[in-house]
Amino acid sequence: MGYFVRLIVPTDNEQSIVSIVGRIVGHWGGCTVTTGYGWWVGKGGYVKDKVSIIECSIGVWDGPTRTWWHDLADAVRVEWDQESVFLSVAAGISFFVTGPDANEMETLSG
């Protein structure tokens, strides 16, 4: 059984995700990218912003894999000076969602 990882980040233009996609492709071999608009909730209220959804299929979700994705999500958040980015992992019916603190994980059943 594999896992499906989704990283959702706010992006101003198509070029801004090149470094992220490069890191993922270099490590995992490939990914898909979808762009559109989404609503972000921040300290200043609701903001409609362009978002990129980067998706990757991986074989295992173990400690080193989790650390790699959390580090990537946190690096993107820090490098782009964002309050948060969203990282989700789906396997069966469980979804794990992390916020800006890579040590926090919430399990949701769906």
PDB file of N, CA and C in Angstrom:
ATOM      1  N   MET A   1       0.839  -1.170   0.000  1.00  0.00           N
ATOM      2  CA  MET A   1       0.000   0.000   0.000  1.00  0.00           C
ATOM      3  C   MET A   1       0.888   1.237   0.000  1.00  0.00           C
ATOM      4  N   GLY A   2       0.620   2.151  -0.868  1.00  0.00           N
ATOM      5  CA  GLY A   2       1.404   3.373  -0.944  1.00  0.00           C
ATOM      6  C   GLY A   2       0.730   4.529  -0.230  1.00  0.00           C
ATOM      7  N   TYR A   3       1.397   5.639  -0.263  1.00  0.00           N
ATOM      8  CA  TYR A   3       0.908   6.858   0.378  1.00  0.00           C
ATOM      9  C   TYR A   3       0.884   7.976  -0.643  1.00  0.00           C
ATOM     10  N   PHE A   4       0.008   8.903  -0.420  1.00  0.00           N
ATOM     11  CA  PHE A   4      -0.161  10.040  -1.307  1.00  0.00           C
ATOM     12  C   PHE A   4       0.109  11.291  -0.490  1.00  0.00           C
ATOM     13  N   VAL A   5       1.157  12.030  -0.845  1.00  0.00           N
ATOM     14  CA  VAL A   5       1.551  13.222  -0.103  1.00  0.00           C
ATOM     15  C   VAL A   5       1.133  14.451  -0.890  1.00  0.00           C
ATOM     16  N   ARG A   6       0.566  15.422  -0.194  1.00  0.00           N
ATOM     17  CA  ARG A   6       0.139  16.670  -0.836  1.00  0.00           C
ATOM     18  C   ARG A   6       0.684  17.838  -0.024  1.00  0.00           C
ATOM     19  N   LEU A   7       1.431  18.708  -0.703  1.00  0.00           N
ATOM     20  CA  LEU A   7       1.955  19.927  -0.089  1.00  0.00           C
ATOM     21  C   LEU A   7       1.261  21.104  -0.761  1.00  0.00           C
ATOM     22  N   ILE A   8       0.581  21.932   0.020  1.00  0.00           N
ATOM     23  CA  ILE A   8      -0.144  23.088  -0.524  1.00  0.00           C
ATOM     24  C   ILE A   8       0.549  24.350  -0.042  1.00  0.00           C
ATOM     25  N   VAL A   9       0.989  25.166  -0.994  1.00  0.00           N
ATOM     26  CA  VAL A   9       1.738  26.378  -0.661  1.00  0.00           C
ATOM     27  C   VAL A   9       1.158  27.576  -1.401  1.00  0.00           C
ATOM     28  N   PRO A  10       1.197  28.756  -0.786  1.00  0.00           N
ATOM     29  CA  PRO A  10       0.793  29.970  -1.504  1.00  0.00           C
ATOM     30  C   PRO A  10       1.891  30.357  -2.484  1.00  0.00           C
ATOM     31  N   THR A  11       1.523  30.681  -3.713  1.00  0.00           N
ATOM     32  CA  THR A  11       2.528  31.041  -4.716  1.00  0.00           C
ATOM     33  C   THR A  11       2.089  32.274  -5.482  1.00  0.00           C
ATOM     34  N   ASP A  12       3.049  33.137  -5.767  1.00  0.00           N
ATOM     35  CA  ASP A  12       2.762  34.348  -6.528  1.00  0.00           C
ATOM     36  C   ASP A  12       2.847  34.110  -8.023  1.00  0.00           C
ATOM     37  N   ASN A  13       3.678  33.164  -8.444  1.00  0.00           N
ATOM     38  CA  ASN A  13       3.834  32.865  -9.867  1.00  0.00           C
ATOM     39  C   ASN A  13       4.323  31.437 -10.033  1.00  0.00           C
ATOM     40  N   GLU A  14       4.299  30.960 -11.243  1.00  0.00           N
ATOM     41  CA  GLU A  14       4.687  29.577 -11.527  1.00  0.00           C
ATOM     42  C   GLU A  14       6.144  29.296 -11.171  1.00  0.00           C
ATOM     43  N   GLN A  15       7.022  30.275 -11.348  1.00  0.00           N
ATOM     44  CA  GLN A  15       8.443  30.064 -11.124  1.00  0.00           C
ATOM     45  C   GLN A  15       8.792  29.850  -9.659  1.00  0.00           C
ATOM     46  N   SER A  16       7.970  30.333  -8.757  1.00  0.00           N
ATOM     47  CA  SER A  16       8.318  30.259  -7.345  1.00  0.00           C
ATOM     48  C   SER A  16       8.329  28.832  -6.799  1.00  0.00           C
ATOM     49  N   ILE A  17       7.701  27.890  -7.474  1.00  0.00           N
ATOM     50  CA  ILE A  17       7.689  26.520  -6.975  1.00  0.00           C
ATOM     51  C   ILE A  17       8.785  25.652  -7.574  1.00  0.00           C
ATOM     52  N   VAL A  18       9.590  26.191  -8.477  1.00  0.00           N
ATOM     53  CA  VAL A  18      10.602  25.398  -9.167  1.00  0.00           C
ATOM     54  C   VAL A  18      11.567  24.737  -8.187  1.00  0.00           C
ATOM     55  N   SER A  19      12.030  25.476  -7.184  1.00  0.00           N
ATOM     56  CA  SER A  19      12.988  24.891  -6.246  1.00  0.00           C
ATOM     57  C   SER A  19      12.355  23.779  -5.414  1.00  0.00           C
ATOM     58  N   ILE A  20      11.083  23.938  -5.060  1.00  0.00           N
ATOM     59  CA  ILE A  20      10.399  22.896  -4.288  1.00  0.00           C
ATOM     60  C   ILE A  20      10.233  21.639  -5.138  1.00  0.00           C
ATOM     61  N   VAL A  21       9.742  21.823  -6.354  1.00  0.00           N
ATOM     62  CA  VAL A  21       9.543  20.689  -7.255  1.00  0.00           C
ATOM     63  C   VAL A  21      10.874  19.995  -7.519  1.00  0.00           C
ATOM     64  N   GLY A  22      11.941  20.775  -7.688  1.00  0.00           N
ATOM     65  CA  GLY A  22      13.267  20.198  -7.905  1.00  0.00           C
ATOM     66  C   GLY A  22      13.707  19.318  -6.752  1.00  0.00           C
ATOM     67  N   ARG A  23      13.451  19.749  -5.533  1.00  0.00           N
ATOM     68  CA  ARG A  23      13.810  18.946  -4.352  1.00  0.00           C
ATOM     69  C   ARG A  23      13.021  17.636  -4.331  1.00  0.00           C
ATOM     70  N   ILE A  24      11.727  17.722  -4.650  1.00  0.00           N
ATOM     71  CA  ILE A  24      10.884  16.524  -4.622  1.00  0.00           C
ATOM     72  C   ILE A  24      11.288  15.557  -5.726  1.00  0.00           C
ATOM     73  N   VAL A  25      11.457  16.061  -6.942  1.00  0.00           N
ATOM     74  CA  VAL A  25      11.835  15.203  -8.065  1.00  0.00           C
ATOM     75  C   VAL A  25      13.205  14.582  -7.815  1.00  0.00           C
ATOM     76  N   GLY A  26      14.141  15.376  -7.282  1.00  0.00           N
ATOM     77  CA  GLY A  26      15.472  14.854  -6.993  1.00  0.00           C
ATOM     78  C   GLY A  26      15.461  13.732  -5.971  1.00  0.00           C
ATOM     79  N   HIS A  27      14.534  13.785  -5.034  1.00  0.00           N
ATOM     80  CA  HIS A  27      14.485  12.773  -3.977  1.00  0.00           C
ATOM     81  C   HIS A  27      13.522  11.631  -4.291  1.00  0.00           C
ATOM     82  N   TRP A  28      12.355  11.938  -4.844  1.00  0.00           N
ATOM     83  CA  TRP A  28      11.306  10.938  -5.033  1.00  0.00           C
ATOM     84  C   TRP A  28      11.073  10.556  -6.489  1.00  0.00           C
ATOM     85  N   GLY A  29      11.650  11.274  -7.443  1.00  0.00           N
ATOM     86  CA  GLY A  29      11.552  10.900  -8.842  1.00  0.00           C
ATOM     87  C   GLY A  29      10.436  11.560  -9.629  1.00  0.00           C
ATOM     88  N   GLY A  30       9.490  12.196  -8.994  1.00  0.00           N
ATOM     89  CA  GLY A  30       8.429  12.864  -9.738  1.00  0.00           C
ATOM     90  C   GLY A  30       7.323  13.380  -8.848  1.00  0.00           C
ATOM     91  N   CYS A  31       6.508  14.243  -9.425  1.00  0.00           N
ATOM     92  CA  CYS A  31       5.352  14.791  -8.714  1.00  0.00           C
ATOM     93  C   CYS A  31       4.457  15.473  -9.738  1.00  0.00           C
ATOM     94  N   THR A  32       3.261  15.820  -9.322  1.00  0.00           N
ATOM     95  CA  THR A  32       2.370  16.610 -10.165  1.00  0.00           C
ATOM     96  C   THR A  32       2.099  17.933  -9.464  1.00  0.00           C
ATOM     97  N   VAL A  33       1.841  18.961 -10.262  1.00  0.00           N
ATOM     98  CA  VAL A  33       1.591  20.289  -9.714  1.00  0.00           C
ATOM     99  C   VAL A  33       0.289  20.818 -10.297  1.00  0.00           C
ATOM    100  N   THR A  34      -0.585  21.300  -9.432  1.00  0.00           N
ATOM    101  CA  THR A  34      -1.829  21.945  -9.833  1.00  0.00           C
ATOM    102  C   THR A  34      -1.836  23.337  -9.230  1.00  0.00           C
ATOM    103  N   THR A  35      -2.188  24.331 -10.023  1.00  0.00           N
ATOM    104  CA  THR A  35      -2.246  25.695  -9.489  1.00  0.00           C
ATOM    105  C   THR A  35      -3.676  26.209  -9.566  1.00  0.00           C
ATOM    106  N   GLY A  36      -3.985  27.115  -8.688  1.00  0.00           N
ATOM    107  CA  GLY A  36      -5.313  27.711  -8.651  1.00  0.00           C
ATOM    108  C   GLY A  36      -5.361  28.773  -7.579  1.00  0.00           C
ATOM    109  N   TYR A  37      -6.548  29.052  -7.097  1.00  0.00           N
ATOM    110  CA  TYR A  37      -6.715  30.048  -6.038  1.00  0.00           C
ATOM    111  C   TYR A  37      -7.364  29.401  -4.830  1.00  0.00           C
ATOM    112  N   GLY A  38      -6.947  29.848  -3.664  1.00  0.00           N
ATOM    113  CA  GLY A  38      -7.503  29.335  -2.419  1.00  0.00           C
ATOM    114  C   GLY A  38      -7.595  30.442  -1.400  1.00  0.00           C
ATOM    115  N   TRP A  39      -8.314  30.178  -0.341  1.00  0.00           N
ATOM    116  CA  TRP A  39      -8.458  31.145   0.743  1.00  0.00           C
ATOM    117  C   TRP A  39      -7.534  30.736   1.869  1.00  0.00           C
ATOM    118  N   TRP A  40      -6.727  31.691   2.318  1.00  0.00           N
ATOM    119  CA  TRP A  40      -5.813  31.459   3.432  1.00  0.00           C
ATOM    120  C   TRP A  40      -6.293  32.277   4.610  1.00  0.00           C
ATOM    121  N   VAL A  41      -6.267  31.674   5.773  1.00  0.00           N
ATOM    122  CA  VAL A  41      -6.643  32.381   6.992  1.00  0.00           C
ATOM    123  C   VAL A  41      -5.358  32.756   7.711  1.00  0.00           C
ATOM    124  N   GLY A  42      -5.172  34.030   7.942  1.00  0.00           N
ATOM    125  CA  GLY A  42      -3.977  34.507   8.623  1.00  0.00           C
ATOM    126  C   GLY A  42      -4.328  35.472   9.725  1.00  0.00           C
ATOM    127  N   LYS A  43      -3.316  36.053  10.298  1.00  0.00           N
ATOM    128  CA  LYS A  43      -3.519  37.005  11.389  1.00  0.00           C
ATOM    129  C   LYS A  43      -4.321  38.215  10.923  1.00  0.00           C
ATOM    130  N   GLY A  44      -4.223  38.547   9.638  1.00  0.00           N
ATOM    131  CA  GLY A  44      -4.939  39.703   9.111  1.00  0.00           C
ATOM    132  C   GLY A  44      -6.317  39.387   8.581  1.00  0.00           C
ATOM    133  N   GLY A  45      -6.776  38.148   8.721  1.00  0.00           N
ATOM    134  CA  GLY A  45      -8.087  37.763   8.215  1.00  0.00           C
ATOM    135  C   GLY A  45      -7.964  36.782   7.062  1.00  0.00           C
ATOM    136  N   TYR A  46      -8.950  36.793   6.179  1.00  0.00           N
ATOM    137  CA  TYR A  46      -8.977  35.895   5.031  1.00  0.00           C
ATOM    138  C   TYR A  46      -8.305  36.563   3.838  1.00  0.00           C
ATOM    139  N   VAL A  47      -7.510  35.792   3.118  1.00  0.00           N
ATOM    140  CA  VAL A  47      -6.831  36.314   1.944  1.00  0.00           C
ATOM    141  C   VAL A  47      -7.006  35.319   0.803  1.00  0.00           C
ATOM    142  N   LYS A  48      -7.469  35.804  -0.344  1.00  0.00           N
ATOM    143  CA  LYS A  48      -7.527  34.957  -1.528  1.00  0.00           C
ATOM    144  C   LYS A  48      -6.179  35.074  -2.209  1.00  0.00           C
ATOM    145  N   ASP A  49      -5.538  33.938  -2.433  1.00  0.00           N
ATOM    146  CA  ASP A  49      -4.183  33.938  -2.968  1.00  0.00           C
ATOM    147  C   ASP A  49      -4.026  32.762  -3.916  1.00  0.00           C
ATOM    148  N   LYS A  50      -3.069  32.883  -4.790  1.00  0.00           N
ATOM    149  CA  LYS A  50      -2.758  31.786  -5.685  1.00  0.00           C
ATOM    150  C   LYS A  50      -2.056  30.693  -4.885  1.00  0.00           C
ATOM    151  N   VAL A  51      -2.465  29.460  -5.097  1.00  0.00           N
ATOM    152  CA  VAL A  51      -1.848  28.336  -4.410  1.00  0.00           C
ATOM    153  C   VAL A  51      -1.370  27.314  -5.429  1.00  0.00           C
ATOM    154  N   SER A  52      -0.358  26.576  -5.033  1.00  0.00           N
ATOM    155  CA  SER A  52       0.114  25.440  -5.811  1.00  0.00           C
ATOM    156  C   SER A  52      -0.037  24.197  -4.958  1.00  0.00           C
ATOM    157  N   ILE A  53      -0.565  23.157  -5.559  1.00  0.00           N
ATOM    158  CA  ILE A  53      -0.730  21.879  -4.881  1.00  0.00           C
ATOM    159  C   ILE A  53       0.252  20.911  -5.531  1.00  0.00           C
ATOM    160  N   ILE A  54       1.217  20.478  -4.749  1.00  0.00           N
ATOM    161  CA  ILE A  54       2.259  19.578  -5.236  1.00  0.00           C
ATOM    162  C   ILE A  54       1.957  18.202  -4.658  1.00  0.00           C
ATOM    163  N   GLU A  55       1.767  17.218  -5.532  1.00  0.00           N
ATOM    164  CA  GLU A  55       1.369  15.884  -5.094  1.00  0.00           C
ATOM    165  C   GLU A  55       2.396  14.852  -5.525  1.00  0.00           C
ATOM    166  N   CYS A  56       2.623  13.876  -4.651  1.00  0.00           N
ATOM    167  CA  CYS A  56       3.626  12.856  -4.919  1.00  0.00           C
ATOM    168  C   CYS A  56       3.150  11.529  -4.338  1.00  0.00           C
ATOM    169  N   SER A  57       3.354  10.455  -5.076  1.00  0.00           N
ATOM    170  CA  SER A  57       3.032   9.123  -4.587  1.00  0.00           C
ATOM    171  C   SER A  57       4.313   8.488  -4.064  1.00  0.00           C
ATOM    172  N   ILE A  58       4.268   7.996  -2.821  1.00  0.00           N
ATOM    173  CA  ILE A  58       5.454   7.376  -2.223  1.00  0.00           C
ATOM    174  C   ILE A  58       5.075   6.002  -1.695  1.00  0.00           C
ATOM    175  N   GLY A  59       6.066   5.149  -1.510  1.00  0.00           N
ATOM    176  CA  GLY A  59       5.798   3.778  -1.097  1.00  0.00           C
ATOM    177  C   GLY A  59       5.604   3.577   0.389  1.00  0.00           C
ATOM    178  N   VAL A  60       6.301   4.371   1.202  1.00  0.00           N
ATOM    179  CA  VAL A  60       6.268   4.142   2.642  1.00  0.00           C
ATOM    180  C   VAL A  60       6.240   5.477   3.383  1.00  0.00           C
ATOM    181  N   TRP A  61       5.571   5.499   4.527  1.00  0.00           N
ATOM    182  CA  TRP A  61       5.545   6.688   5.386  1.00  0.00           C
ATOM    183  C   TRP A  61       6.147   6.268   6.722  1.00  0.00           C
ATOM    184  N   ASP A  62       7.480   6.328   6.780  1.00  0.00           N
ATOM    185  CA  ASP A  62       8.184   5.950   7.999  1.00  0.00           C
ATOM    186  C   ASP A  62       8.854   7.180   8.603  1.00  0.00           C
ATOM    187  N   GLY A  63       9.635   6.989   9.641  1.00  0.00           N
ATOM    188  CA  GLY A  63      10.283   8.107  10.320  1.00  0.00           C
ATOM    189  C   GLY A  63      11.125   8.993   9.416  1.00  0.00           C
ATOM    190  N   PRO A  64      12.070   8.411   8.641  1.00  0.00           N
ATOM    191  CA  PRO A  64      12.891   9.250   7.761  1.00  0.00           C
ATOM    192  C   PRO A  64      12.079   9.969   6.677  1.00  0.00           C
ATOM    193  N   THR A  65      11.057   9.298   6.142  1.00  0.00           N
ATOM    194  CA  THR A  65      10.214   9.921   5.120  1.00  0.00           C
ATOM    195  C   THR A  65       9.425  11.077   5.723  1.00  0.00           C
ATOM    196  N   ARG A  66       8.857  10.842   6.889  1.00  0.00           N
ATOM    197  CA  ARG A  66       8.097  11.895   7.579  1.00  0.00           C
ATOM    198  C   ARG A  66       8.990  13.100   7.852  1.00  0.00           C
ATOM    199  N   THR A  67      10.192  12.845   8.350  1.00  0.00           N
ATOM    200  CA  THR A  67      11.135  13.930   8.640  1.00  0.00           C
ATOM    201  C   THR A  67      11.479  14.698   7.376  1.00  0.00           C
ATOM    202  N   TRP A  68      11.699  14.009   6.252  1.00  0.00           N
ATOM    203  CA  TRP A  68      12.062  14.670   4.995  1.00  0.00           C
ATOM    204  C   TRP A  68      10.950  15.628   4.564  1.00  0.00           C
ATOM    205  N   TRP A  69       9.691  15.163   4.570  1.00  0.00           N
ATOM    206  CA  TRP A  69       8.572  16.005   4.145  1.00  0.00           C
ATOM    207  C   TRP A  69       8.321  17.148   5.120  1.00  0.00           C
ATOM    208  N   HIS A  70       8.429  16.882   6.405  1.00  0.00           N
ATOM    209  CA  HIS A  70       8.244  17.956   7.397  1.00  0.00           C
ATOM    210  C   HIS A  70       9.316  19.021   7.250  1.00  0.00           C
ATOM    211  N   ASP A  71      10.562  18.573   7.035  1.00  0.00           N
ATOM    212  CA  ASP A  71      11.654  19.534   6.832  1.00  0.00           C
ATOM    213  C   ASP A  71      11.416  20.380   5.590  1.00  0.00           C
ATOM    214  N   LEU A  72      10.938  19.749   4.505  1.00  0.00           N
ATOM    215  CA  LEU A  72      10.644  20.489   3.277  1.00  0.00           C
ATOM    216  C   LEU A  72       9.536  21.512   3.523  1.00  0.00           C
ATOM    217  N   ALA A  73       8.447  21.087   4.155  1.00  0.00           N
ATOM    218  CA  ALA A  73       7.331  22.003   4.421  1.00  0.00           C
ATOM    219  C   ALA A  73       7.780  23.160   5.306  1.00  0.00           C
ATOM    220  N   ASP A  74       8.575  22.872   6.325  1.00  0.00           N
ATOM    221  CA  ASP A  74       9.036  23.932   7.217  1.00  0.00           C
ATOM    222  C   ASP A  74      10.003  24.871   6.498  1.00  0.00           C
ATOM    223  N   ALA A  75      10.873  24.324   5.635  1.00  0.00           N
ATOM    224  CA  ALA A  75      11.804  25.168   4.873  1.00  0.00           C
ATOM    225  C   ALA A  75      11.042  26.115   3.953  1.00  0.00           C
ATOM    226  N   VAL A  76      10.014  25.613   3.292  1.00  0.00           N
ATOM    227  CA  VAL A  76       9.195  26.458   2.415  1.00  0.00           C
ATOM    228  C   VAL A  76       8.532  27.562   3.231  1.00  0.00           C
ATOM    229  N   ARG A  77       7.979  27.202   4.379  1.00  0.00           N
ATOM    230  CA  ARG A  77       7.318  28.190   5.238  1.00  0.00           C
ATOM    231  C   ARG A  77       8.294  29.290   5.658  1.00  0.00           C
ATOM    232  N   VAL A  78       9.493  28.905   6.056  1.00  0.00           N
ATOM    233  CA  VAL A  78      10.488  29.880   6.521  1.00  0.00           C
ATOM    234  C   VAL A  78      11.036  30.705   5.358  1.00  0.00           C
ATOM    235  N   GLU A  79      11.442  30.027   4.266  1.00  0.00           N
ATOM    236  CA  GLU A  79      12.033  30.722   3.116  1.00  0.00           C
ATOM    237  C   GLU A  79      11.061  31.722   2.500  1.00  0.00           C
ATOM    238  N   TRP A  80       9.779  31.404   2.497  1.00  0.00           N
ATOM    239  CA  TRP A  80       8.787  32.278   1.881  1.00  0.00           C
ATOM    240  C   TRP A  80       8.101  33.180   2.894  1.00  0.00           C
ATOM    241  N   ASP A  81       8.534  33.111   4.143  1.00  0.00           N
ATOM    242  CA  ASP A  81       7.994  33.950   5.211  1.00  0.00           C
ATOM    243  C   ASP A  81       6.471  33.815   5.308  1.00  0.00           C
ATOM    244  N   GLN A  82       6.017  32.570   5.386  1.00  0.00           N
ATOM    245  CA  GLN A  82       4.588  32.274   5.488  1.00  0.00           C
ATOM    246  C   GLN A  82       4.234  31.884   6.919  1.00  0.00           C
ATOM    247  N   GLU A  83       3.004  32.149   7.323  1.00  0.00           N
ATOM    248  CA  GLU A  83       2.542  31.692   8.631  1.00  0.00           C
ATOM    249  C   GLU A  83       2.373  30.183   8.643  1.00  0.00           C
ATOM    250  N   SER A  84       1.991  29.614   7.498  1.00  0.00           N
ATOM    251  CA  SER A  84       1.805  28.171   7.440  1.00  0.00           C
ATOM    252  C   SER A  84       1.818  27.688   6.000  1.00  0.00           C
ATOM    253  N   VAL A  85       2.165  26.440   5.843  1.00  0.00           N
ATOM    254  CA  VAL A  85       1.928  25.695   4.613  1.00  0.00           C
ATOM    255  C   VAL A  85       1.217  24.423   5.072  1.00  0.00           C
ATOM    256  N   PHE A  86       0.608  23.704   4.166  1.00  0.00           N
ATOM    257  CA  PHE A  86      -0.161  22.533   4.545  1.00  0.00           C
ATOM    258  C   PHE A  86       0.429  21.292   3.901  1.00  0.00           C
ATOM    259  N   LEU A  87       0.639  20.280   4.717  1.00  0.00           N
ATOM    260  CA  LEU A  87       1.180  19.006   4.265  1.00  0.00           C
ATOM    261  C   LEU A  87       0.211  17.925   4.707  1.00  0.00           C
ATOM    262  N   SER A  88      -0.254  17.115   3.769  1.00  0.00           N
ATOM    263  CA  SER A  88      -1.153  16.021   4.146  1.00  0.00           C
ATOM    264  C   SER A  88      -0.651  14.723   3.544  1.00  0.00           C
ATOM    265  N   VAL A  89      -0.906  13.651   4.249  1.00  0.00           N
ATOM    266  CA  VAL A  89      -0.520  12.321   3.803  1.00  0.00           C
ATOM    267  C   VAL A  89      -1.757  11.446   3.906  1.00  0.00           C
ATOM    268  N   ALA A  90      -2.091  10.766   2.834  1.00  0.00           N
ATOM    269  CA  ALA A  90      -3.285   9.927   2.831  1.00  0.00           C
ATOM    270  C   ALA A  90      -2.901   8.471   2.616  1.00  0.00           C
ATOM    271  N   ALA A  91      -3.450   7.620   3.461  1.00  0.00           N
ATOM    272  CA  ALA A  91      -3.303   6.175   3.306  1.00  0.00           C
ATOM    273  C   ALA A  91      -4.601   5.568   3.806  1.00  0.00           C
ATOM    274  N   GLY A  92      -5.360   4.989   2.929  1.00  0.00           N
ATOM    275  CA  GLY A  92      -6.653   4.471   3.343  1.00  0.00           C
ATOM    276  C   GLY A  92      -7.571   5.610   3.724  1.00  0.00           C
ATOM    277  N   ILE A  93      -8.090   5.600   4.953  1.00  0.00           N
ATOM    278  CA  ILE A  93      -9.019   6.647   5.367  1.00  0.00           C
ATOM    279  C   ILE A  93      -8.416   7.613   6.379  1.00  0.00           C
ATOM    280  N   SER A  94      -7.139   7.485   6.691  1.00  0.00           N
ATOM    281  CA  SER A  94      -6.522   8.380   7.674  1.00  0.00           C
ATOM    282  C   SER A  94      -5.764   9.487   6.976  1.00  0.00           C
ATOM    283  N   PHE A  95      -5.905  10.696   7.488  1.00  0.00           N
ATOM    284  CA  PHE A  95      -5.188  11.842   6.954  1.00  0.00           C
ATOM    285  C   PHE A  95      -4.414  12.489   8.086  1.00  0.00           C
ATOM    286  N   PHE A  96      -3.162  12.783   7.836  1.00  0.00           N
ATOM    287  CA  PHE A  96      -2.322  13.444   8.814  1.00  0.00           C
ATOM    288  C   PHE A  96      -2.044  14.839   8.293  1.00  0.00           C
ATOM    289  N   VAL A  97      -2.304  15.835   9.089  1.00  0.00           N
ATOM    290  CA  VAL A  97      -2.158  17.216   8.651  1.00  0.00           C
ATOM    291  C   VAL A  97      -1.205  17.923   9.590  1.00  0.00           C
ATOM    292  N   THR A  98      -0.175  18.550   9.029  1.00  0.00           N
ATOM    293  CA  THR A  98       0.762  19.269   9.879  1.00  0.00           C
ATOM    294  C   THR A  98       0.626  20.753   9.646  1.00  0.00           C
ATOM    295  N   GLY A  99       0.904  21.507  10.650  1.00  0.00           N
ATOM    296  CA  GLY A  99       0.945  22.962  10.552  1.00  0.00           C
ATOM    297  C   GLY A  99       2.379  23.416  10.484  1.00  0.00           C
ATOM    298  N   PRO A 100       2.647  24.658  10.843  1.00  0.00           N
ATOM    299  CA  PRO A 100       4.002  25.177  10.746  1.00  0.00           C
ATOM    300  C   PRO A 100       4.964  24.523  11.729  1.00  0.00           C
ATOM    301  N   ASP A 101       4.460  23.914  12.794  1.00  0.00           N
ATOM    302  CA  ASP A 101       5.315  23.235  13.753  1.00  0.00           C
ATOM    303  C   ASP A 101       5.378  21.767  13.360  1.00  0.00           C
ATOM    304  N   ALA A 102       6.517  21.328  12.866  1.00  0.00           N
ATOM    305  CA  ALA A 102       6.655  19.963  12.358  1.00  0.00           C
ATOM    306  C   ALA A 102       6.482  18.917  13.451  1.00  0.00           C
ATOM    307  N   ASN A 103       6.481  19.304  14.713  1.00  0.00           N
ATOM    308  CA  ASN A 103       6.298  18.350  15.793  1.00  0.00           C
ATOM    309  C   ASN A 103       4.830  18.076  16.086  1.00  0.00           C
ATOM    310  N   GLU A 104       3.931  18.829  15.464  1.00  0.00           N
ATOM    311  CA  GLU A 104       2.507  18.636  15.700  1.00  0.00           C
ATOM    312  C   GLU A 104       1.893  17.837  14.564  1.00  0.00           C
ATOM    313  N   MET A 105       1.111  16.839  14.905  1.00  0.00           N
ATOM    314  CA  MET A 105       0.422  16.054  13.898  1.00  0.00           C
ATOM    315  C   MET A 105      -0.968  15.726  14.415  1.00  0.00           C
ATOM    316  N   GLU A 106      -1.922  15.847  13.552  1.00  0.00           N
ATOM    317  CA  GLU A 106      -3.306  15.586  13.936  1.00  0.00           C
ATOM    318  C   GLU A 106      -3.846  14.476  13.052  1.00  0.00           C
ATOM    319  N   THR A 107      -4.503  13.497  13.640  1.00  0.00           N
ATOM    320  CA  THR A 107      -5.102  12.411  12.874  1.00  0.00           C
ATOM    321  C   THR A 107      -6.590  12.677  12.721  1.00  0.00           C
ATOM    322  N   LEU A 108      -7.034  12.666  11.497  1.00  0.00           N
ATOM    323  CA  LEU A 108      -8.448  12.870  11.194  1.00  0.00           C
ATOM    324  C   LEU A 108      -8.969  11.623  10.512  1.00  0.00           C
ATOM    325  N   SER A 109     -10.159  11.181  10.867  1.00  0.00           N
ATOM    326  CA  SER A 109     -10.737  10.092  10.107  1.00  0.00           C
ATOM    327  C   SER A 109     -11.730  10.637   9.123  1.00  0.00           C
ATOM    328  N   GLY A 110     -11.722  10.070   7.943  1.00  0.00           N
ATOM    329  CA  GLY A 110     -12.617  10.587   6.935  1.00  0.00           C
ATOM    330  C   GLY A 110     -13.153   9.520   6.058  1.00  0.00           C
TER     331      GLY A 110
END
